[in-house]
JSON list of C-alpha atoms in Angstrom, two decimals:
[
{"chain": "A", "resi": 20, "resn": "UNK", "atom": "CA", "xyz": [74.75, 57.67, 120.62]},
{"chain": "A", "resi": 21, "resn": "UNK", "atom": "CA", "xyz": [77.94, 57.06, 122.41]},
{"chain": "A", "resi": 22, "resn": "UNK", "atom": "CA", "xyz": [80.76, 59.76, 121.79]},
{"chain": "A", "resi": 23, "resn": "UNK", "atom": "CA", "xyz": [83.53, 58.26, 119.88]},
{"chain": "A", "resi": 24, "resn": "UNK", "atom": "CA", "xyz": [86.83, 58.70, 121.90]},
{"chain": "A", "resi": 25, "resn": "UNK", "atom": "CA", "xyz": [89.92, 59.14, 119.87]},
{"chain": "A", "resi": 26, "resn": "UNK", "atom": "CA", "xyz": [92.86, 57.22, 120.95]},
{"chain": "A", "resi": 27, "resn": "UNK", "atom": "CA", "xyz": [96.09, 59.03, 119.37]},
{"chain": "A", "resi": 28, "resn": "UNK", "atom": "CA", "xyz": [94.82, 62.01, 117.87]},
{"chain": "A", "resi": 29, "resn": "UNK", "atom": "CA", "xyz": [93.74, 65.06, 119.80]},
{"chain": "A", "resi": 30, "resn": "UNK", "atom": "CA", "xyz": [89.93, 64.78, 121.29]},
{"chain": "A", "resi": 31, "resn": "UNK", "atom": "CA", "xyz": [88.07, 67.91, 121.55]},
{"chain": "A", "resi": 32, "resn": "UNK", "atom": "CA", "xyz": [85.46, 68.61, 124.32]},
{"chain": "A", "resi": 33, "resn": "UNK", "atom": "CA", "xyz": [81.98, 69.44, 122.88]},
{"chain": "A", "resi": 34, "resn": "UNK", "atom": "CA", "xyz": [82.22, 73.13, 123.83]},
{"chain": "A", "resi": 35, "resn": "UNK", "atom": "CA", "xyz": [83.05, 75.35, 121.14]},
{"chain": "A", "resi": 36, "resn": "UNK", "atom": "CA", "xyz": [86.83, 76.08, 120.45]},
{"chain": "A", "resi": 37, "resn": "UNK", "atom": "CA", "xyz": [89.38, 77.67, 118.03]},
{"chain": "A", "resi": 38, "resn": "UNK", "atom": "CA", "xyz": [91.96, 76.13, 116.09]},
{"chain": "A", "resi": 39, "resn": "UNK", "atom": "CA", "xyz": [95.50, 77.69, 115.53]},
{"chain": "A", "resi": 40, "resn": "UNK", "atom": "CA", "xyz": [96.80, 76.20, 112.12]},
{"chain": "A", "resi": 41, "resn": "UNK", "atom": "CA", "xyz": [100.63, 76.61, 112.15]},
{"chain": "A", "resi": 42, "resn": "UNK", "atom": "CA", "xyz": [102.22, 75.53, 108.67]},
{"chain": "A", "resi": 43, "resn": "UNK", "atom": "CA", "xyz": [105.92, 76.02, 108.37]},
{"chain": "A", "resi": 44, "resn": "UNK", "atom": "CA", "xyz": [109.02, 75.04, 106.14]},
{"chain": "A", "resi": 45, "resn": "UNK", "atom": "CA", "xyz": [112.35, 75.40, 108.12]},
{"chain": "A", "resi": 46, "resn": "UNK", "atom": "CA", "xyz": [115.55, 76.25, 106.61]},
{"chain": "A", "resi": 47, "resn": "UNK", "atom": "CA", "xyz": [117.14, 73.30, 108.16]},
{"chain": "A", "resi": 48, "resn": "UNK", "atom": "CA", "xyz": [116.46, 70.82, 111.23]},
{"chain": "A", "resi": 49, "resn": "UNK", "atom": "CA", "xyz": [118.81, 71.13, 114.06]},
{"chain": "A", "resi": 50, "resn": "UNK", "atom": "CA", "xyz": [118.94, 69.74, 117.51]},
{"chain": "A", "resi": 51, "resn": "UNK", "atom": "CA", "xyz": [118.06, 73.15, 118.85]},
{"chain": "A", "resi": 52, "resn": "UNK", "atom": "CA", "xyz": [115.00, 73.47, 116.65]},
{"chain": "A", "resi": 53, "resn": "UNK", "atom": "CA", "xyz": [113.67, 70.17, 117.70]},
{"chain": "A", "resi": 54, "resn": "UNK", "atom": "CA", "xyz": [114.28, 70.81, 121.44]},
{"chain": "A", "resi": 55, "resn": "UNK", "atom": "CA", "xyz": [112.46, 73.90, 121.22]},
{"chain": "A", "resi": 56, "resn": "UNK", "atom": "CA", "xyz": [109.44, 72.58, 119.21]},
{"chain": "A", "resi": 57, "resn": "UNK", "atom": "CA", "xyz": [109.16, 69.94, 121.88]},
{"chain": "A", "resi": 58, "resn": "UNK", "atom": "CA", "xyz": [109.33, 72.45, 124.57]},
{"chain": "A", "resi": 59, "resn": "UNK", "atom": "CA", "xyz": [106.67, 74.55, 123.01]},
{"chain": "A", "resi": 60, "resn": "UNK", "atom": "CA", "xyz": [104.31, 71.56, 122.76]},
{"chain": "A", "resi": 61, "resn": "UNK", "atom": "CA", "xyz": [104.93, 71.01, 126.28]},
{"chain": "A", "resi": 62, "resn": "UNK", "atom": "CA", "xyz": [104.49, 74.64, 127.47]},
{"chain": "A", "resi": 63, "resn": "UNK", "atom": "CA", "xyz": [101.34, 75.07, 125.60]},
{"chain": "A", "resi": 64, "resn": "UNK", "atom": "CA", "xyz": [99.72, 71.95, 126.93]},
{"chain": "A", "resi": 65, "resn": "UNK", "atom": "CA", "xyz": [100.28, 73.60, 130.44]},
{"chain": "A", "resi": 66, "resn": "UNK", "atom": "CA", "xyz": [98.34, 76.90, 129.27]},
{"chain": "A", "resi": 67, "resn": "UNK", "atom": "CA", "xyz": [94.99, 77.21, 130.49]},
{"chain": "A", "resi": 68, "resn": "UNK", "atom": "CA", "xyz": [91.93, 76.60, 127.97]},
{"chain": "A", "resi": 69, "resn": "UNK", "atom": "CA", "xyz": [94.18, 74.26, 125.81]},
{"chain": "A", "resi": 70, "resn": "UNK", "atom": "CA", "xyz": [92.05, 71.12, 124.69]},
{"chain": "A", "resi": 71, "resn": "UNK", "atom": "CA", "xyz": [95.11, 69.72, 122.97]},
{"chain": "A", "resi": 72, "resn": "UNK", "atom": "CA", "xyz": [97.31, 69.56, 119.75]},
{"chain": "A", "resi": 73, "resn": "UNK", "atom": "CA", "xyz": [98.13, 67.53, 116.74]},
{"chain": "A", "resi": 74, "resn": "UNK", "atom": "CA", "xyz": [101.56, 67.99, 115.17]},
{"chain": "A", "resi": 75, "resn": "UNK", "atom": "CA", "xyz": [103.16, 66.31, 112.25]},
{"chain": "A", "resi": 76, "resn": "UNK", "atom": "CA", "xyz": [106.63, 67.09, 110.46]},
{"chain": "A", "resi": 77, "resn": "UNK", "atom": "CA", "xyz": [107.77, 65.63, 107.26]},
{"chain": "A", "resi": 78, "resn": "UNK", "atom": "CA", "xyz": [111.37, 66.62, 106.40]},
{"chain": "A", "resi": 79, "resn": "UNK", "atom": "CA", "xyz": [111.23, 70.19, 106.43]},
{"chain": "A", "resi": 80, "resn": "UNK", "atom": "CA", "xyz": [107.70, 70.80, 106.60]},
{"chain": "A", "resi": 81, "resn": "UNK", "atom": "CA", "xyz": [105.50, 70.90, 109.40]},
{"chain": "A", "resi": 82, "resn": "UNK", "atom": "CA", "xyz": [101.81, 71.35, 110.50]},
{"chain": "A", "resi": 83, "resn": "UNK", "atom": "CA", "xyz": [100.79, 71.97, 114.14]},
{"chain": "A", "resi": 84, "resn": "UNK", "atom": "CA", "xyz": [97.07, 72.37, 115.04]},
{"chain": "A", "resi": 85, "resn": "UNK", "atom": "CA", "xyz": [96.78, 73.53, 118.41]},
{"chain": "A", "resi": 86, "resn": "UNK", "atom": "CA", "xyz": [93.14, 73.88, 119.89]},
{"chain": "A", "resi": 87, "resn": "UNK", "atom": "CA", "xyz": [91.92, 76.60, 122.41]},
{"chain": "A", "resi": 88, "resn": "UNK", "atom": "CA", "xyz": [89.23, 77.42, 124.46]},
{"chain": "A", "resi": 89, "resn": "UNK", "atom": "CA", "xyz": [88.60, 80.90, 123.50]},
{"chain": "A", "resi": 90, "resn": "UNK", "atom": "CA", "xyz": [90.34, 83.85, 122.05]},
{"chain": "A", "resi": 91, "resn": "UNK", "atom": "CA", "xyz": [91.68, 84.74, 125.38]},
{"chain": "A", "resi": 92, "resn": "UNK", "atom": "CA", "xyz": [93.61, 81.40, 125.76]},
{"chain": "A", "resi": 93, "resn": "UNK", "atom": "CA", "xyz": [95.04, 81.94, 122.29]},
{"chain": "A", "resi": 94, "resn": "UNK", "atom": "CA", "xyz": [96.37, 85.70, 123.35]},
{"chain": "A", "resi": 95, "resn": "UNK", "atom": "CA", "xyz": [97.66, 84.26, 126.46]},
{"chain": "A", "resi": 96, "resn": "UNK", "atom": "CA", "xyz": [99.72, 81.73, 124.68]},
{"chain": "A", "resi": 97, "resn": "UNK", "atom": "CA", "xyz": [101.01, 84.00, 122.09]},
{"chain": "A", "resi": 98, "resn": "UNK", "atom": "CA", "xyz": [102.42, 86.34, 124.81]},
{"chain": "A", "resi": 99, "resn": "UNK", "atom": "CA", "xyz": [103.88, 83.45, 126.96]},
{"chain": "A", "resi": 100, "resn": "UNK", "atom": "CA", "xyz": [107.47, 84.86, 127.58]},
{"chain": "A", "resi": 101, "resn": "UNK", "atom": "CA", "xyz": [109.40, 81.72, 126.64]},
{"chain": "A", "resi": 102, "resn": "UNK", "atom": "CA", "xyz": [106.98, 81.39, 123.54]},
{"chain": "A", "resi": 103, "resn": "UNK", "atom": "CA", "xyz": [107.71, 84.85, 122.29]},
{"chain": "A", "resi": 104, "resn": "UNK", "atom": "CA", "xyz": [111.68, 84.04, 122.46]},
{"chain": "A", "resi": 105, "resn": "UNK", "atom": "CA", "xyz": [110.87, 81.11, 120.34]},
{"chain": "A", "resi": 106, "resn": "UNK", "atom": "CA", "xyz": [108.80, 83.02, 117.92]},
{"chain": "A", "resi": 107, "resn": "UNK", "atom": "CA", "xyz": [111.77, 85.55, 117.61]},
{"chain": "A", "resi": 108, "resn": "UNK", "atom": "CA", "xyz": [114.28, 82.71, 117.14]},
{"chain": "A", "resi": 109, "resn": "UNK", "atom": "CA", "xyz": [112.09, 81.27, 114.69]},
{"chain": "A", "resi": 110, "resn": "UNK", "atom": "CA", "xyz": [112.09, 84.08, 112.40]},
{"chain": "A", "resi": 111, "resn": "UNK", "atom": "CA", "xyz": [115.84, 84.89, 112.66]},
{"chain": "A", "resi": 112, "resn": "UNK", "atom": "CA", "xyz": [117.08, 81.38, 112.59]},
{"chain": "A", "resi": 113, "resn": "UNK", "atom": "CA", "xyz": [114.65, 78.65, 111.74]},
{"chain": "A", "resi": 114, "resn": "UNK", "atom": "CA", "xyz": [111.92, 79.25, 109.34]},
{"chain": "A", "resi": 115, "resn": "UNK", "atom": "CA", "xyz": [112.02, 79.90, 105.66]},
{"chain": "A", "resi": 116, "resn": "UNK", "atom": "CA", "xyz": [108.20, 80.40, 105.78]},
{"chain": "A", "resi": 117, "resn": "UNK", "atom": "CA", "xyz": [105.32, 79.95, 107.96]},
{"chain": "A", "resi": 118, "resn": "UNK", "atom": "CA", "xyz": [101.65, 80.72, 108.14]},
{"chain": "A", "resi": 119, "resn": "UNK", "atom": "CA", "xyz": [99.46, 81.11, 111.45]},
{"chain": "A", "resi": 120, "resn": "UNK", "atom": "CA", "xyz": [95.61, 80.82, 110.85]},
{"chain": "A", "resi": 121, "resn": "UNK", "atom": "CA", "xyz": [93.25, 81.29, 113.49]},
{"chain": "A", "resi": 122, "resn": "UNK", "atom": "CA", "xyz": [90.10, 79.49, 112.71]},
{"chain": "A", "resi": 123, "resn": "UNK", "atom": "CA", "xyz": [86.80, 79.03, 114.77]},
{"chain": "A", "resi": 124, "resn": "UNK", "atom": "CA", "xyz": [85.79, 75.48, 114.95]},
{"chain": "A", "resi": 125, "resn": "UNK", "atom": "CA", "xyz": [82.34, 75.14, 113.45]},
{"chain": "A", "resi": 126, "resn": "UNK", "atom": "CA", "xyz": [81.84, 71.36, 113.45]},
{"chain": "A", "resi": 127, "resn": "UNK", "atom": "CA", "xyz": [83.67, 68.13, 113.93]},
{"chain": "A", "resi": 128, "resn": "UNK", "atom": "CA", "xyz": [83.41, 64.68, 113.07]},
{"chain": "A", "resi": 129, "resn": "UNK", "atom": "CA", "xyz": [85.52, 61.77, 114.44]},
{"chain": "A", "resi": 130, "resn": "UNK", "atom": "CA", "xyz": [86.04, 58.16, 113.45]},
{"chain": "A", "resi": 131, "resn": "UNK", "atom": "CA", "xyz": [87.90, 55.32, 115.29]},
{"chain": "A", "resi": 132, "resn": "UNK", "atom": "CA", "xyz": [88.10, 51.97, 114.00]},
{"chain": "A", "resi": 133, "resn": "UNK", "atom": "CA", "xyz": [87.25, 49.22, 116.53]},
{"chain": "A", "resi": 134, "resn": "UNK", "atom": "CA", "xyz": [90.23, 47.26, 117.83]},
{"chain": "A", "resi": 135, "resn": "UNK", "atom": "CA", "xyz": [92.08, 47.12, 114.50]},
{"chain": "B", "resi": 837, "resn": "UNK", "atom": "CA", "xyz": [102.39, 97.27, 103.23]},
{"chain": "B", "resi": 838, "resn": "UNK", "atom": "CA", "xyz": [103.13, 94.88, 100.42]},
{"chain": "B", "resi": 839, "resn": "UNK", "atom": "CA", "xyz": [101.53, 91.53, 100.94]},
{"chain": "B", "resi": 840, "resn": "UNK", "atom": "CA", "xyz": [103.97, 88.61, 101.67]},
{"chain": "B", "resi": 841, "resn": "UNK", "atom": "CA", "xyz": [103.62, 85.92, 99.26]},
{"chain": "B", "resi": 842, "resn": "UNK", "atom": "CA", "xyz": [104.43, 82.40, 100.44]},
{"chain": "B", "resi": 843, "resn": "UNK", "atom": "CA", "xyz": [106.55, 80.21, 98.14]},
{"chain": "B", "resi": 844, "resn": "UNK", "atom": "CA", "xyz": [105.92, 76.55, 99.41]},
{"chain": "B", "resi": 845, "resn": "UNK", "atom": "CA", "xyz": [103.11, 76.72, 101.77]},
{"chain": "B", "resi": 846, "resn": "UNK", "atom": "CA", "xyz": [99.62, 77.34, 100.79]},
{"chain": "B", "resi": 847, "resn": "UNK", "atom": "CA", "xyz": [98.84, 81.16, 100.14]},
{"chain": "B", "resi": 848, "resn": "UNK", "atom": "CA", "xyz": [95.15, 82.41, 101.05]},
{"chain": "B", "resi": 849, "resn": "UNK", "atom": "CA", "xyz": [93.34, 85.11, 99.13]},
{"chain": "B", "resi": 850, "resn": "UNK", "atom": "CA", "xyz": [92.21, 88.17, 101.32]},
{"chain": "B", "resi": 851, "resn": "UNK", "atom": "CA", "xyz": [88.56, 87.11, 101.20]},
{"chain": "B", "resi": 852, "resn": "UNK", "atom": "CA", "xyz": [87.24, 84.84, 104.03]},
{"chain": "B", "resi": 853, "resn": "UNK", "atom": "CA", "xyz": [87.66, 81.37, 103.87]},
{"chain": "B", "resi": 854, "resn": "UNK", "atom": "CA", "xyz": [87.13, 77.86, 105.71]},
{"chain": "B", "resi": 855, "resn": "UNK", "atom": "CA", "xyz": [89.59, 75.52, 106.76]},
{"chain": "B", "resi": 856, "resn": "UNK", "atom": "CA", "xyz": [88.79, 71.64, 106.75]},
{"chain": "B", "resi": 857, "resn": "UNK", "atom": "CA", "xyz": [91.50, 70.07, 109.21]},
{"chain": "B", "resi": 858, "resn": "UNK", "atom": "CA", "xyz": [91.79, 66.44, 108.40]},
{"chain": "B", "resi": 859, "resn": "UNK", "atom": "CA", "xyz": [94.04, 64.55, 111.25]},
{"chain": "B", "resi": 860, "resn": "UNK", "atom": "CA", "xyz": [94.43, 60.77, 110.68]},
{"chain": "B", "resi": 861, "resn": "UNK", "atom": "CA", "xyz": [96.08, 57.85, 111.77]},
{"chain": "B", "resi": 862, "resn": "UNK", "atom": "CA", "xyz": [96.49, 54.91, 108.93]},
{"chain": "B", "resi": 863, "resn": "UNK", "atom": "CA", "xyz": [96.35, 51.26, 110.09]},
{"chain": "B", "resi": 864, "resn": "UNK", "atom": "CA", "xyz": [99.20, 50.82, 107.67]},
{"chain": "B", "resi": 865, "resn": "UNK", "atom": "CA", "xyz": [100.36, 52.61, 104.55]},
{"chain": "B", "resi": 866, "resn": "UNK", "atom": "CA", "xyz": [100.30, 50.62, 101.34]},
{"chain": "B", "resi": 867, "resn": "UNK", "atom": "CA", "xyz": [100.60, 51.95, 97.76]},
{"chain": "B", "resi": 868, "resn": "UNK", "atom": "CA", "xyz": [96.89, 51.93, 96.92]},
{"chain": "B", "resi": 869, "resn": "UNK", "atom": "CA", "xyz": [96.61, 54.42, 100.12]},
{"chain": "B", "resi": 870, "resn": "UNK", "atom": "CA", "xyz": [99.23, 56.60, 98.94]},
{"chain": "B", "resi": 871, "resn": "UNK", "atom": "CA", "xyz": [97.92, 56.55, 95.30]},
{"chain": "B", "resi": 872, "resn": "UNK", "atom": "CA", "xyz": [94.40, 57.43, 96.53]},
{"chain": "B", "resi": 873, "resn": "UNK", "atom": "CA", "xyz": [95.58, 60.28, 98.84]},
{"chain": "B", "resi": 874, "resn": "UNK", "atom": "CA", "xyz": [97.48, 61.92, 95.97]},
{"chain": "B", "resi": 875, "resn": "UNK", "atom": "CA", "xyz": [94.40, 61.61, 93.77]},
{"chain": "B", "resi": 876, "resn": "UNK", "atom": "CA", "xyz": [92.34, 63.27, 96.37]},
{"chain": "B", "resi": 877, "resn": "UNK", "atom": "CA", "xyz": [94.76, 66.14, 96.51]},
{"chain": "B", "resi": 878, "resn": "UNK", "atom": "CA", "xyz": [94.64, 66.30, 92.83]},
{"chain": "B", "resi": 879, "resn": "UNK", "atom": "CA", "xyz": [90.76, 66.22, 92.43]},
{"chain": "B", "resi": 880, "resn": "UNK", "atom": "CA", "xyz": [90.34, 68.70, 95.69]},
{"chain": "B", "resi": 881, "resn": "UNK", "atom": "CA", "xyz": [92.45, 71.30, 93.43]},
{"chain": "B", "resi": 882, "resn": "UNK", "atom": "CA", "xyz": [90.12, 70.82, 90.59]},
{"chain": "B", "resi": 883, "resn": "UNK", "atom": "CA", "xyz": [87.16, 71.97, 92.74]},
{"chain": "B", "resi": 884, "resn": "UNK", "atom": "CA", "xyz": [85.65, 75.36, 92.69]},
{"chain": "B", "resi": 885, "resn": "UNK", "atom": "CA", "xyz": [86.29, 77.59, 95.64]},
{"chain": "B", "resi": 886, "resn": "UNK", "atom": "CA", "xyz": [89.53, 75.81, 96.60]},
{"chain": "B", "resi": 887, "resn": "UNK", "atom": "CA", "xyz": [92.30, 78.22, 97.52]},
{"chain": "B", "resi": 888, "resn": "UNK", "atom": "CA", "xyz": [94.63, 75.39, 98.37]},
{"chain": "B", "resi": 889, "resn": "UNK", "atom": "CA", "xyz": [96.16, 72.79, 100.80]},
{"chain": "B", "resi": 890, "resn": "UNK", "atom": "CA", "xyz": [98.79, 71.88, 103.15]},
{"chain": "B", "resi": 891, "resn": "UNK", "atom": "CA", "xyz": [99.44, 68.50, 103.77]},
{"chain": "B", "resi": 892, "resn": "UNK", "atom": "CA", "xyz": [102.09, 66.48, 105.93]},
{"chain": "B", "resi": 893, "resn": "UNK", "atom": "CA", "xyz": [102.46, 62.96, 106.82]},
{"chain": "B", "resi": 894, "resn": "UNK", "atom": "CA", "xyz": [104.99, 61.54, 109.38]},
{"chain": "B", "resi": 895, "resn": "UNK", "atom": "CA", "xyz": [104.92, 57.71, 109.54]},
{"chain": "B", "resi": 896, "resn": "UNK", "atom": "CA", "xyz": [101.31, 56.74, 110.20]},
{"chain": "B", "resi": 897, "resn": "UNK", "atom": "CA", "xyz": [99.93, 60.20, 111.28]},
{"chain": "B", "resi": 898, "resn": "UNK", "atom": "CA", "xyz": [98.85, 62.93, 108.80]},
{"chain": "B", "resi": 899, "resn": "UNK", "atom": "CA", "xyz": [97.51, 66.24, 108.74]},
{"chain": "B", "resi": 900, "resn": "UNK", "atom": "CA", "xyz": [95.82, 67.91, 105.62]},
{"chain": "B", "resi": 901, "resn": "UNK", "atom": "CA", "xyz": [94.44, 71.33, 106.05]},
{"chain": "B", "resi": 902, "resn": "UNK", "atom": "CA", "xyz": [92.65, 72.25, 102.93]},
{"chain": "B", "resi": 903, "resn": "UNK", "atom": "CA", "xyz": [90.77, 75.65, 102.48]},
{"chain": "B", "resi": 904, "resn": "UNK", "atom": "CA", "xyz": [87.60, 76.53, 100.86]},
{"chain": "B", "resi": 905, "resn": "UNK", "atom": "CA", "xyz": [85.86, 79.68, 100.02]},
{"chain": "B", "resi": 906, "resn": "UNK", "atom": "CA", "xyz": [82.62, 78.97, 101.54]},
{"chain": "B", "resi": 907, "resn": "UNK", "atom": "CA", "xyz": [80.47, 76.24, 103.00]},
{"chain": "B", "resi": 908, "resn": "UNK", "atom": "CA", "xyz": [79.01, 75.34, 99.61]},
{"chain": "B", "resi": 909, "resn": "UNK", "atom": "CA", "xyz": [82.39, 74.36, 98.39]},
{"chain": "B", "resi": 910, "resn": "UNK", "atom": "CA", "xyz": [83.13, 72.22, 101.29]},
{"chain": "B", "resi": 911, "resn": "UNK", "atom": "CA", "xyz": [79.74, 70.26, 100.85]},
{"chain": "B", "resi": 912, "resn": "UNK", "atom": "CA", "xyz": [80.32, 69.79, 96.98]},
{"chain": "B", "resi": 913, "resn": "UNK", "atom": "CA", "xyz": [83.87, 68.36, 97.84]},
{"chain": "B", "resi": 914, "resn": "UNK", "atom": "CA", "xyz": [82.44, 66.17, 100.47]},
{"chain": "B", "resi": 915, "resn": "UNK", "atom": "CA", "xyz": [79.79, 64.66, 98.06]},
{"chain": "B", "resi": 916, "resn": "UNK", "atom": "CA", "xyz": [82.04, 64.41, 95.18]},
{"chain": "B", "resi": 917, "resn": "UNK", "atom": "CA", "xyz": [81.70, 60.96, 93.89]},
{"chain": "B", "resi": 918, "resn": "UNK", "atom": "CA", "xyz": [85.22, 59.73, 93.88]},
{"chain": "B", "resi": 919, "resn": "UNK", "atom": "CA", "xyz": [85.96, 61.21, 97.00]},
{"chain": "B", "resi": 920, "resn": "UNK", "atom": "CA", "xyz": [83.00, 59.50, 98.71]},
{"chain": "B", "resi": 921, "resn": "UNK", "atom": "CA", "xyz": [84.28, 56.32, 97.34]},
{"chain": "B", "resi": 922, "resn": "UNK", "atom": "CA", "xyz": [87.61, 57.19, 99.10]},
{"chain": "B", "resi": 923, "resn": "UNK", "atom": "CA", "xyz": [86.00, 58.15, 102.38]},
{"chain": "B", "resi": 924, "resn": "UNK", "atom": "CA", "xyz": [84.20, 54.82, 102.40]},
{"chain": "B", "resi": 925, "resn": "UNK", "atom": "CA", "xyz": [87.53, 52.82, 101.64]},
{"chain": "B", "resi": 926, "resn": "UNK", "atom": "CA", "xyz": [89.29, 54.97, 104.16]},
{"chain": "B", "resi": 927, "resn": "UNK", "atom": "CA", "xyz": [86.76, 53.68, 107.10]},
{"chain": "B", "resi": 928, "resn": "UNK", "atom": "CA", "xyz": [86.69, 50.01, 106.03]},
{"chain": "B", "resi": 929, "resn": "UNK", "atom": "CA", "xyz": [90.54, 49.63, 105.04]},
{"chain": "B", "resi": 930, "resn": "UNK", "atom": "CA", "xyz": [92.97, 52.36, 105.98]},
{"chain": "B", "resi": 931, "resn": "UNK", "atom": "CA", "xyz": [92.20, 54.49, 108.89]},
{"chain": "B", "resi": 932, "resn": "UNK", "atom": "CA", "xyz": [92.70, 53.51, 112.34]},
{"chain": "B", "resi": 933, "resn": "UNK", "atom": "CA", "xyz": [91.16, 56.97, 113.45]},
{"chain": "B", "resi": 934, "resn": "UNK", "atom": "CA", "xyz": [90.71, 60.19, 112.05]},
{"chain": "B", "resi": 935, "resn": "UNK", "atom": "CA", "xyz": [89.01, 63.63, 112.80]},
{"chain": "B", "resi": 936, "resn": "UNK", "atom": "CA", "xyz": [87.65, 66.43, 110.61]},
{"chain": "B", "resi": 937, "resn": "UNK", "atom": "CA", "xyz": [87.17, 69.68, 111.70]},
{"chain": "B", "resi": 938, "resn": "UNK", "atom": "CA", "xyz": [85.69, 72.52, 109.95]},
{"chain": "B", "resi": 939, "resn": "UNK", "atom": "CA", "xyz": [86.53, 75.85, 111.03]},
{"chain": "B", "resi": 940, "resn": "UNK", "atom": "CA", "xyz": [85.97, 79.33, 109.74]},
{"chain": "B", "resi": 941, "resn": "UNK", "atom": "CA", "xyz": [89.44, 81.25, 109.26]},
{"chain": "B", "resi": 942, "resn": "UNK", "atom": "CA", "xyz": [89.28, 84.48, 111.56]},
{"chain": "B", "resi": 943, "resn": "UNK", "atom": "CA", "xyz": [92.60, 85.79, 110.87]},
{"chain": "B", "resi": 944, "resn": "UNK", "atom": "CA", "xyz": [96.08, 84.84, 109.17]},
{"chain": "B", "resi": 945, "resn": "UNK", "atom": "CA", "xyz": [99.68, 85.78, 109.64]},
{"chain": "B", "resi": 946, "resn": "UNK", "atom": "CA", "xyz": [102.62, 84.77, 107.08]},
{"chain": "B", "resi": 947, "resn": "UNK", "atom": "CA", "xyz": [106.10, 85.06, 107.52]},
{"chain": "B", "resi": 948, "resn": "UNK", "atom": "CA", "xyz": [108.69, 84.36, 104.57]},
{"chain": "B", "resi": 949, "resn": "UNK", "atom": "CA", "xyz": [112.30, 84.83, 105.17]},
{"chain": "B", "resi": 950, "resn": "UNK", "atom": "CA", "xyz": [114.26, 86.84, 102.27]},
{"chain": "B", "resi": 951, "resn": "UNK", "atom": "CA", "xyz": [116.35, 84.69, 99.98]},
{"chain": "B", "resi": 952, "resn": "UNK", "atom": "CA", "xyz": [117.57, 82.33, 102.54]}
]
């Protein structure tokens, strides 16, 4: 069976991987927050062992699921210096609350409508 | 250390659990879709072994992360009859593409700002 390729959502390689599920509520949206959030997506995508990310925000609530090849890649990203500064600023200024869940992907299904 | 309790986002029990990460792009949003999506959240919350869910939609893209106590709970929900009908209708009418990823939560961090 031919592998289905997603067009707009994150496509994962066949190899095992981890998901980092970041759910958040911001106190208020401001330009600095939006800029930093975009910068973090850009930086994460430059990290080694990063298959991709899906990220959605609806008013003050956001979910970002980033995927990582292994625990080592997750640790490197967590400790990346600019990301660490953003995490500190997030706690002091932007977030009302958030959760971070690291989960090992056990299986995956995808669906893609033909040319609709 | 006192356990931090989240107020607006899904709070997980200390016990191990699974995340079902559902990322989707709809062809178009209509009233029937919104109604069915809400109904599925309501139905899921009545299933046994369901600690909770975070769900966000931004225009045509959505991410819903539901949490489940074990694989058995996930299977029961997948086979729930009204949910199955919704899945079929989702493929035939609503979704341009989606991914479902079942992942075992390995660890969790939460942050909650005091009274801001």
